[in-house]
Amino acid sequence: MARNPDIRYINSYAEGSAARVLEPTPRKKKAVLPRAPKRKVRVVALDITAVGGIVMAVLLAVTLLYGLVQLQHVQQQTEDMERYVYALRNQNAELRFEYENSYDLEEVRKLAESMGYVPADALQSQDLVIPEVQEAPSVPLWQKVADFFRDLFA
């Protein structure tokens, strides 16, 4: 039982005012389940500079490959143009040969004489002497500036 309280204004003891001592109830044991083995967690730490470097390297590799493809395309165009120039030179040589064989020099000379032309050897030539033009002496920069201000305020 509980002790009487030391408080004097409560003179009587009442049932139910005392705290009862409870006996602990036996707990049921929980069933022990087998535990799954713990997995080792692998933590991969990513360094932002390393990731950035890898991304930059991939971008540079892609750019390099694109440049190589363009270079190969330009080289193919160059080879095509060289073949075209070679064909044009051959065609030009053939056309020149055909043109030179298409007229007779003796016939051209007779036609020129009939029109009044004479050979260059038959003409008299005179040499003209042209005096050399003297250049005006160059005026220094400070003189040009002085002349500019003199003309400005005159």
Short mmCIF file of N, CA and C in Angstrom, two decimals:
data_model
loop_
_atom_site.label_atom_id
_atom_site.label_comp_id
_atom_site.label_asym_id
_atom_site.label_seq_id
_atom_site.Cartn_x
_atom_site.Cartn_y
_atom_site.Cartn_z
N MET A 1 0.82 -1.17 0.00
CA MET A 1 0.00 0.00 0.00
C MET A 1 0.86 1.24 0.00
N ALA A 2 0.22 2.25 -0.40
CA ALA A 2 0.94 3.50 -0.49
C ALA A 2 0.96 4.19 0.85
N ARG A 3 1.89 5.01 1.03
CA ARG A 3 1.99 5.76 2.28
C ARG A 3 0.93 6.81 2.37
N ASN A 4 0.68 7.19 3.56
CA ASN A 4 -0.25 8.29 3.75
C ASN A 4 0.43 9.57 3.30
N PRO A 5 -0.31 10.38 2.66
CA PRO A 5 0.32 11.63 2.20
C PRO A 5 0.58 12.53 3.38
N ASP A 6 1.62 13.36 3.23
CA ASP A 6 1.99 14.30 4.28
C ASP A 6 1.17 15.57 4.21
N ILE A 7 0.34 15.62 3.28
CA ILE A 7 -0.46 16.83 3.13
C ILE A 7 -1.59 16.75 4.16
N ARG A 8 -1.78 17.78 4.94
CA ARG A 8 -2.70 17.76 6.07
C ARG A 8 -4.14 18.04 5.70
N TYR A 9 -4.38 18.70 4.62
CA TYR A 9 -5.77 19.00 4.33
C TYR A 9 -6.50 17.79 3.78
N ILE A 10 -5.75 16.73 3.38
CA ILE A 10 -6.42 15.50 3.02
C ILE A 10 -6.33 14.61 4.26
N ASN A 11 -7.46 14.39 4.90
CA ASN A 11 -7.45 13.66 6.14
C ASN A 11 -7.77 12.20 5.98
N SER A 12 -8.37 11.88 4.94
CA SER A 12 -8.80 10.49 4.86
C SER A 12 -8.16 9.82 3.66
N TYR A 13 -8.06 8.56 3.81
CA TYR A 13 -7.51 7.73 2.75
C TYR A 13 -8.66 7.22 1.95
N ALA A 14 -8.59 7.34 0.58
CA ALA A 14 -9.68 6.86 -0.28
C ALA A 14 -9.13 5.77 -1.17
N GLU A 15 -9.97 4.81 -1.38
CA GLU A 15 -9.59 3.71 -2.25
C GLU A 15 -9.42 4.26 -3.65
N GLY A 16 -8.40 3.83 -4.28
CA GLY A 16 -8.15 4.23 -5.66
C GLY A 16 -7.19 5.39 -5.77
N SER A 17 -6.83 5.94 -4.67
CA SER A 17 -5.90 7.06 -4.76
C SER A 17 -4.47 6.57 -4.73
N ALA A 18 -4.27 5.31 -4.40
CA ALA A 18 -2.92 4.79 -4.32
C ALA A 18 -2.54 4.18 -5.65
N ALA A 19 -1.31 4.34 -5.99
CA ALA A 19 -0.83 3.76 -7.24
C ALA A 19 -0.59 2.30 -7.04
N ARG A 20 -1.06 1.53 -7.95
CA ARG A 20 -0.87 0.11 -7.84
C ARG A 20 0.41 -0.28 -8.54
N VAL A 21 1.03 -1.29 -8.02
CA VAL A 21 2.24 -1.80 -8.64
C VAL A 21 1.80 -2.86 -9.62
N LEU A 22 2.17 -2.65 -10.87
CA LEU A 22 1.79 -3.61 -11.89
C LEU A 22 2.92 -4.60 -12.08
N GLU A 23 2.52 -5.80 -12.21
CA GLU A 23 3.53 -6.80 -12.48
C GLU A 23 3.74 -6.84 -13.99
N PRO A 24 4.99 -6.96 -14.39
CA PRO A 24 5.24 -6.98 -15.84
C PRO A 24 4.68 -8.24 -16.45
N THR A 25 4.06 -8.09 -17.59
CA THR A 25 3.53 -9.25 -18.28
C THR A 25 4.65 -9.86 -19.11
N PRO A 26 4.67 -11.14 -19.13
CA PRO A 26 5.75 -11.77 -19.90
C PRO A 26 5.56 -11.47 -21.40
N ARG A 27 6.63 -11.07 -22.01
CA ARG A 27 6.57 -10.75 -23.44
C ARG A 27 6.80 -12.01 -24.24
N LYS A 28 6.09 -12.04 -25.35
CA LYS A 28 6.29 -13.17 -26.24
C LYS A 28 7.55 -12.91 -27.04
N LYS A 29 8.32 -13.92 -27.21
CA LYS A 29 9.53 -13.77 -27.99
C LYS A 29 9.16 -13.72 -29.46
N LYS A 30 9.77 -12.79 -30.15
CA LYS A 30 9.52 -12.68 -31.58
C LYS A 30 10.25 -13.79 -32.28
N ALA A 31 9.67 -14.19 -33.37
CA ALA A 31 10.32 -15.22 -34.16
C ALA A 31 11.54 -14.62 -34.82
N VAL A 32 12.63 -15.30 -34.71
CA VAL A 32 13.87 -14.82 -35.31
C VAL A 32 13.93 -15.32 -36.74
N LEU A 33 13.95 -14.36 -37.67
CA LEU A 33 14.03 -14.70 -39.09
C LEU A 33 15.49 -14.68 -39.52
N PRO A 34 15.82 -15.52 -40.46
CA PRO A 34 17.21 -15.47 -40.93
C PRO A 34 17.46 -14.16 -41.67
N ARG A 35 18.59 -13.56 -41.41
CA ARG A 35 18.92 -12.28 -42.02
C ARG A 35 19.61 -12.50 -43.36
N ALA A 36 19.24 -11.67 -44.29
CA ALA A 36 19.89 -11.72 -45.60
C ALA A 36 21.29 -11.13 -45.46
N PRO A 37 22.24 -11.71 -46.16
CA PRO A 37 23.58 -11.15 -46.05
C PRO A 37 23.61 -9.73 -46.59
N LYS A 38 24.37 -8.89 -45.96
CA LYS A 38 24.45 -7.49 -46.37
C LYS A 38 25.26 -7.39 -47.66
N ARG A 39 24.70 -6.64 -48.56
CA ARG A 39 25.42 -6.41 -49.82
C ARG A 39 26.39 -5.27 -49.61
N LYS A 40 27.53 -5.44 -50.23
CA LYS A 40 28.49 -4.34 -50.15
C LYS A 40 28.06 -3.28 -51.16
N VAL A 41 27.90 -2.12 -50.67
CA VAL A 41 27.49 -1.01 -51.54
C VAL A 41 28.75 -0.36 -52.10
N ARG A 42 28.78 -0.32 -53.44
CA ARG A 42 29.92 0.33 -54.07
C ARG A 42 29.55 1.76 -54.37
N VAL A 43 30.30 2.64 -53.83
CA VAL A 43 30.07 4.05 -54.07
C VAL A 43 31.10 4.52 -55.09
N VAL A 44 30.60 5.00 -56.21
CA VAL A 44 31.49 5.50 -57.26
C VAL A 44 31.43 7.02 -57.19
N ALA A 45 32.52 7.60 -56.85
CA ALA A 45 32.57 9.06 -56.75
C ALA A 45 32.96 9.62 -58.12
N LEU A 46 32.16 10.54 -58.64
CA LEU A 46 32.43 11.15 -59.94
C LEU A 46 33.03 12.53 -59.71
N ASP A 47 34.16 12.73 -60.34
CA ASP A 47 34.78 14.04 -60.28
C ASP A 47 34.29 14.84 -61.47
N ILE A 48 33.78 16.03 -61.23
CA ILE A 48 33.18 16.82 -62.30
C ILE A 48 34.21 17.20 -63.35
N THR A 49 35.45 17.43 -62.94
CA THR A 49 36.47 17.78 -63.92
C THR A 49 36.83 16.58 -64.79
N ALA A 50 36.81 15.40 -64.21
CA ALA A 50 37.09 14.20 -65.01
C ALA A 50 35.97 13.97 -66.02
N VAL A 51 34.73 14.12 -65.58
CA VAL A 51 33.60 13.96 -66.50
C VAL A 51 33.66 15.03 -67.59
N GLY A 52 33.96 16.24 -67.20
CA GLY A 52 34.09 17.32 -68.20
C GLY A 52 35.21 17.04 -69.18
N GLY A 53 36.33 16.52 -68.69
CA GLY A 53 37.44 16.18 -69.58
C GLY A 53 37.07 15.08 -70.55
N ILE A 54 36.34 14.09 -70.08
CA ILE A 54 35.91 12.99 -70.97
C ILE A 54 34.96 13.52 -72.03
N VAL A 55 34.01 14.35 -71.61
CA VAL A 55 33.06 14.93 -72.57
C VAL A 55 33.80 15.77 -73.60
N MET A 56 34.77 16.56 -73.14
CA MET A 56 35.54 17.41 -74.05
C MET A 56 36.35 16.55 -75.02
N ALA A 57 36.93 15.46 -74.54
CA ALA A 57 37.71 14.57 -75.40
C ALA A 57 36.81 13.94 -76.46
N VAL A 58 35.61 13.54 -76.06
CA VAL A 58 34.68 12.95 -77.03
C VAL A 58 34.28 13.98 -78.08
N LEU A 59 33.99 15.22 -77.64
CA LEU A 59 33.64 16.27 -78.58
C LEU A 59 34.78 16.56 -79.55
N LEU A 60 36.00 16.61 -79.03
CA LEU A 60 37.14 16.85 -79.90
C LEU A 60 37.34 15.70 -80.89
N ALA A 61 37.12 14.47 -80.44
CA ALA A 61 37.26 13.32 -81.34
C ALA A 61 36.21 13.38 -82.45
N VAL A 62 34.98 13.74 -82.09
CA VAL A 62 33.92 13.85 -83.10
C VAL A 62 34.26 14.97 -84.09
N THR A 63 34.74 16.09 -83.58
CA THR A 63 35.12 17.20 -84.44
C THR A 63 36.26 16.80 -85.37
N LEU A 64 37.23 16.08 -84.84
CA LEU A 64 38.35 15.61 -85.65
C LEU A 64 37.87 14.68 -86.75
N LEU A 65 36.98 13.77 -86.43
CA LEU A 65 36.46 12.85 -87.44
C LEU A 65 35.67 13.61 -88.51
N TYR A 66 34.89 14.59 -88.09
CA TYR A 66 34.14 15.41 -89.04
C TYR A 66 35.09 16.17 -89.96
N GLY A 67 36.17 16.71 -89.40
CA GLY A 67 37.17 17.41 -90.20
C GLY A 67 37.85 16.47 -91.19
N LEU A 68 38.13 15.24 -90.76
CA LEU A 68 38.74 14.27 -91.67
C LEU A 68 37.81 13.92 -92.82
N VAL A 69 36.53 13.79 -92.53
CA VAL A 69 35.56 13.50 -93.59
C VAL A 69 35.51 14.66 -94.58
N GLN A 70 35.50 15.88 -94.07
CA GLN A 70 35.49 17.04 -94.96
C GLN A 70 36.77 17.11 -95.78
N LEU A 71 37.91 16.82 -95.15
CA LEU A 71 39.18 16.84 -95.87
C LEU A 71 39.18 15.81 -97.00
N GLN A 72 38.65 14.64 -96.72
CA GLN A 72 38.59 13.60 -97.75
C GLN A 72 37.68 14.05 -98.89
N HIS A 73 36.58 14.71 -98.56
CA HIS A 73 35.67 15.22 -99.59
C HIS A 73 36.37 16.27 -100.46
N VAL A 74 37.10 17.18 -99.82
CA VAL A 74 37.81 18.23 -100.56
C VAL A 74 38.91 17.62 -101.42
N GLN A 75 39.61 16.62 -100.91
CA GLN A 75 40.65 15.97 -101.71
C GLN A 75 40.03 15.28 -102.92
N GLN A 76 38.87 14.69 -102.77
CA GLN A 76 38.19 14.06 -103.90
C GLN A 76 37.80 15.11 -104.93
N GLN A 77 37.31 16.25 -104.47
CA GLN A 77 36.97 17.33 -105.40
C GLN A 77 38.21 17.84 -106.11
N THR A 78 39.33 17.94 -105.40
CA THR A 78 40.58 18.39 -106.00
C THR A 78 41.02 17.43 -107.10
N GLU A 79 40.94 16.14 -106.83
CA GLU A 79 41.30 15.16 -107.84
C GLU A 79 40.40 15.26 -109.06
N ASP A 80 39.10 15.47 -108.82
CA ASP A 80 38.17 15.63 -109.94
C ASP A 80 38.52 16.86 -110.78
N MET A 81 38.84 17.97 -110.11
CA MET A 81 39.20 19.19 -110.82
C MET A 81 40.52 19.02 -111.58
N GLU A 82 41.48 18.31 -111.00
CA GLU A 82 42.75 18.07 -111.70
C GLU A 82 42.51 17.25 -112.97
N ARG A 83 41.64 16.24 -112.87
CA ARG A 83 41.31 15.45 -114.06
C ARG A 83 40.61 16.33 -115.10
N TYR A 84 39.74 17.21 -114.64
CA TYR A 84 39.03 18.10 -115.56
C TYR A 84 40.00 19.06 -116.24
N VAL A 85 40.94 19.63 -115.50
CA VAL A 85 41.94 20.53 -116.07
C VAL A 85 42.80 19.78 -117.08
N TYR A 86 43.19 18.57 -116.75
CA TYR A 86 43.99 17.76 -117.68
C TYR A 86 43.23 17.52 -118.98
N ALA A 87 41.94 17.20 -118.86
CA ALA A 87 41.11 16.98 -120.05
C ALA A 87 40.98 18.26 -120.87
N LEU A 88 40.82 19.42 -120.19
CA LEU A 88 40.72 20.68 -120.90
C LEU A 88 42.03 21.03 -121.61
N ARG A 89 43.16 20.74 -120.99
CA ARG A 89 44.45 21.01 -121.64
C ARG A 89 44.61 20.14 -122.88
N ASN A 90 44.22 18.88 -122.78
CA ASN A 90 44.29 18.01 -123.96
C ASN A 90 43.37 18.52 -125.06
N GLN A 91 42.17 18.93 -124.70
CA GLN A 91 41.23 19.44 -125.68
C GLN A 91 41.77 20.73 -126.30
N ASN A 92 42.39 21.59 -125.47
CA ASN A 92 42.98 22.83 -125.98
C ASN A 92 44.10 22.54 -126.97
N ALA A 93 44.94 21.56 -126.66
CA ALA A 93 46.04 21.21 -127.57
C ALA A 93 45.48 20.68 -128.89
N GLU A 94 44.45 19.87 -128.82
CA GLU A 94 43.84 19.34 -130.05
C GLU A 94 43.22 20.46 -130.88
N LEU A 95 42.50 21.38 -130.21
CA LEU A 95 41.87 22.48 -130.93
C LEU A 95 42.92 23.44 -131.52
N ARG A 96 44.00 23.68 -130.80
CA ARG A 96 45.06 24.54 -131.32
C ARG A 96 45.69 23.92 -132.58
N PHE A 97 45.96 22.62 -132.50
CA PHE A 97 46.53 21.92 -133.65
C PHE A 97 45.58 22.00 -134.84
N GLU A 98 44.29 21.78 -134.58
CA GLU A 98 43.29 21.85 -135.65
C GLU A 98 43.22 23.25 -136.24
N TYR A 99 43.28 24.28 -135.36
CA TYR A 99 43.21 25.67 -135.83
C TYR A 99 44.43 26.02 -136.67
N GLU A 100 45.62 25.63 -136.20
CA GLU A 100 46.84 25.97 -136.94
C GLU A 100 46.88 25.26 -138.29
N ASN A 101 46.29 24.12 -138.40
CA ASN A 101 46.26 23.41 -139.68
C ASN A 101 45.09 23.85 -140.56
N SER A 102 44.20 24.69 -140.05
CA SER A 102 43.02 25.08 -140.82
C SER A 102 43.28 26.23 -141.77
N TYR A 103 44.36 26.97 -141.65
CA TYR A 103 44.65 28.09 -142.55
C TYR A 103 46.04 27.91 -143.15
N ASP A 104 46.21 28.53 -144.30
CA ASP A 104 47.47 28.47 -145.03
C ASP A 104 48.15 29.83 -144.89
N LEU A 105 49.41 29.86 -144.43
CA LEU A 105 50.12 31.12 -144.20
C LEU A 105 50.35 31.88 -145.51
N GLU A 106 50.60 31.16 -146.57
CA GLU A 106 50.82 31.83 -147.86
C GLU A 106 49.55 32.52 -148.33
N GLU A 107 48.44 31.91 -148.12
CA GLU A 107 47.16 32.50 -148.50
C GLU A 107 46.88 33.75 -147.66
N VAL A 108 47.19 33.71 -146.38
CA VAL A 108 47.00 34.87 -145.51
C VAL A 108 47.90 36.01 -145.96
N ARG A 109 49.15 35.74 -146.34
CA ARG A 109 50.08 36.77 -146.79
C ARG A 109 49.56 37.44 -148.05
N LYS A 110 49.09 36.66 -149.00
CA LYS A 110 48.56 37.22 -150.25
C LYS A 110 47.35 38.09 -149.97
N LEU A 111 46.48 37.65 -149.07
CA LEU A 111 45.29 38.43 -148.72
C LEU A 111 45.69 39.75 -148.06
N ALA A 112 46.69 39.73 -147.19
CA ALA A 112 47.15 40.95 -146.53
C ALA A 112 47.76 41.91 -147.54
N GLU A 113 48.55 41.42 -148.48
CA GLU A 113 49.15 42.30 -149.49
C GLU A 113 48.08 42.90 -150.38
N SER A 114 47.05 42.13 -150.65
CA SER A 114 45.97 42.67 -151.50
C SER A 114 45.20 43.76 -150.77
N MET A 115 45.19 43.75 -149.47
CA MET A 115 44.50 44.78 -148.69
C MET A 115 45.39 45.98 -148.42
N GLY A 116 46.66 45.93 -148.76
CA GLY A 116 47.55 47.07 -148.60
C GLY A 116 48.53 46.93 -147.46
N TYR A 117 48.58 45.85 -146.83
CA TYR A 117 49.53 45.65 -145.77
C TYR A 117 50.91 45.37 -146.37
N VAL A 118 51.95 45.79 -145.67
CA VAL A 118 53.32 45.54 -146.10
C VAL A 118 54.05 44.83 -144.98
N PRO A 119 55.11 44.10 -145.28
CA PRO A 119 55.88 43.45 -144.22
C PRO A 119 56.54 44.48 -143.30
N ALA A 120 56.75 44.12 -142.06
CA ALA A 120 57.34 45.03 -141.07
C ALA A 120 58.78 45.37 -141.42
N ASP A 121 59.47 44.50 -142.16
CA ASP A 121 60.87 44.76 -142.53
C ASP A 121 60.97 45.91 -143.53
N ALA A 122 59.96 46.11 -144.32
CA ALA A 122 60.01 47.12 -145.38
C ALA A 122 59.76 48.52 -144.86
N LEU A 123 59.30 48.68 -143.69
CA LEU A 123 58.98 50.00 -143.15
C LEU A 123 60.19 50.62 -142.47
N GLN A 124 60.21 51.96 -142.49
CA GLN A 124 61.25 52.68 -141.78
C GLN A 124 60.78 52.87 -140.33
N SER A 125 61.70 52.79 -139.42
CA SER A 125 61.33 52.97 -138.02
C SER A 125 62.08 54.16 -137.45
N GLN A 126 61.44 54.86 -136.58
CA GLN A 126 62.05 55.99 -135.89
C GLN A 126 61.91 55.75 -134.39
N ASP A 127 62.98 56.10 -133.68
CA ASP A 127 62.95 55.99 -132.23
C ASP A 127 62.59 57.35 -131.65
N LEU A 128 61.67 57.37 -130.76
CA LEU A 128 61.27 58.59 -130.08
C LEU A 128 61.95 58.64 -128.72
N VAL A 129 62.52 59.79 -128.43
CA VAL A 129 63.17 59.98 -127.13
C VAL A 129 62.26 60.87 -126.31
N ILE A 130 61.80 60.35 -125.20
CA ILE A 130 60.91 61.11 -124.31
C ILE A 130 61.72 61.49 -123.09
N PRO A 131 61.76 62.80 -122.80
CA PRO A 131 62.54 63.22 -121.63
C PRO A 131 61.90 62.68 -120.35
N GLU A 132 62.75 62.42 -119.42
CA GLU A 132 62.29 61.88 -118.15
C GLU A 132 61.63 62.98 -117.33
N VAL A 133 60.50 62.68 -116.77
CA VAL A 133 59.76 63.65 -115.96
C VAL A 133 60.38 63.68 -114.57
N GLN A 134 60.70 64.89 -114.13
CA GLN A 134 61.28 65.02 -112.79
C GLN A 134 60.15 65.11 -111.78
N GLU A 135 60.31 64.37 -110.76
CA GLU A 135 59.31 64.39 -109.70
C GLU A 135 59.53 65.59 -108.80
N ALA A 136 58.43 66.11 -108.30
CA ALA A 136 58.52 67.23 -107.38
C ALA A 136 59.14 66.72 -106.07
N PRO A 137 59.98 67.55 -105.47
CA PRO A 137 60.58 67.10 -104.20
C PRO A 137 59.49 66.90 -103.15
N SER A 138 59.66 65.89 -102.34
CA SER A 138 58.63 65.59 -101.33
C SER A 138 58.71 66.61 -100.20
N VAL A 139 57.54 67.00 -99.76
CA VAL A 139 57.43 67.99 -98.68
C VAL A 139 57.32 67.22 -97.37
N PRO A 140 58.08 67.64 -96.35
CA PRO A 140 58.00 66.94 -95.07
C PRO A 140 56.60 67.10 -94.44
N LEU A 141 56.31 66.20 -93.56
CA LEU A 141 54.99 66.17 -92.92
C LEU A 141 54.73 67.44 -92.12
N TRP A 142 55.72 67.90 -91.40
CA TRP A 142 55.49 69.10 -90.57
C TRP A 142 55.19 70.31 -91.44
N GLN A 143 55.78 70.35 -92.65
CA GLN A 143 55.51 71.45 -93.58
C GLN A 143 54.08 71.36 -94.09
N LYS A 144 53.60 70.12 -94.36
CA LYS A 144 52.22 69.95 -94.81
C LYS A 144 51.24 70.39 -93.74
N VAL A 145 51.53 70.05 -92.47
CA VAL A 145 50.66 70.45 -91.36
C VAL A 145 50.66 71.96 -91.21
N ALA A 146 51.83 72.58 -91.31
CA ALA A 146 51.92 74.04 -91.19
C ALA A 146 51.16 74.71 -92.32
N ASP A 147 51.28 74.19 -93.55
CA ASP A 147 50.55 74.76 -94.68
C ASP A 147 49.05 74.61 -94.50
N PHE A 148 48.62 73.48 -93.94
CA PHE A 148 47.20 73.24 -93.72
C PHE A 148 46.63 74.28 -92.77
N PHE A 149 47.31 74.52 -91.63
CA PHE A 149 46.80 75.50 -90.66
C PHE A 149 46.91 76.92 -91.19
N ARG A 150 47.94 77.21 -91.98
CA ARG A 150 48.07 78.56 -92.57
C ARG A 150 46.92 78.81 -93.53
N ASP A 151 46.59 77.78 -94.37
CA ASP A 151 45.48 77.94 -95.31
C ASP A 151 44.15 77.96 -94.58
N LEU A 152 44.06 77.27 -93.46
CA LEU A 152 42.80 77.24 -92.71
C LEU A 152 42.46 78.58 -92.11
N PHE A 153 43.47 79.28 -91.58
CA PHE A 153 43.23 80.56 -90.90
C PHE A 153 43.50 81.77 -91.78
N ALA A 154 43.84 81.58 -93.03
CA ALA A 154 44.13 82.71 -93.90
C ALA A 154 42.88 83.34 -94.44
#
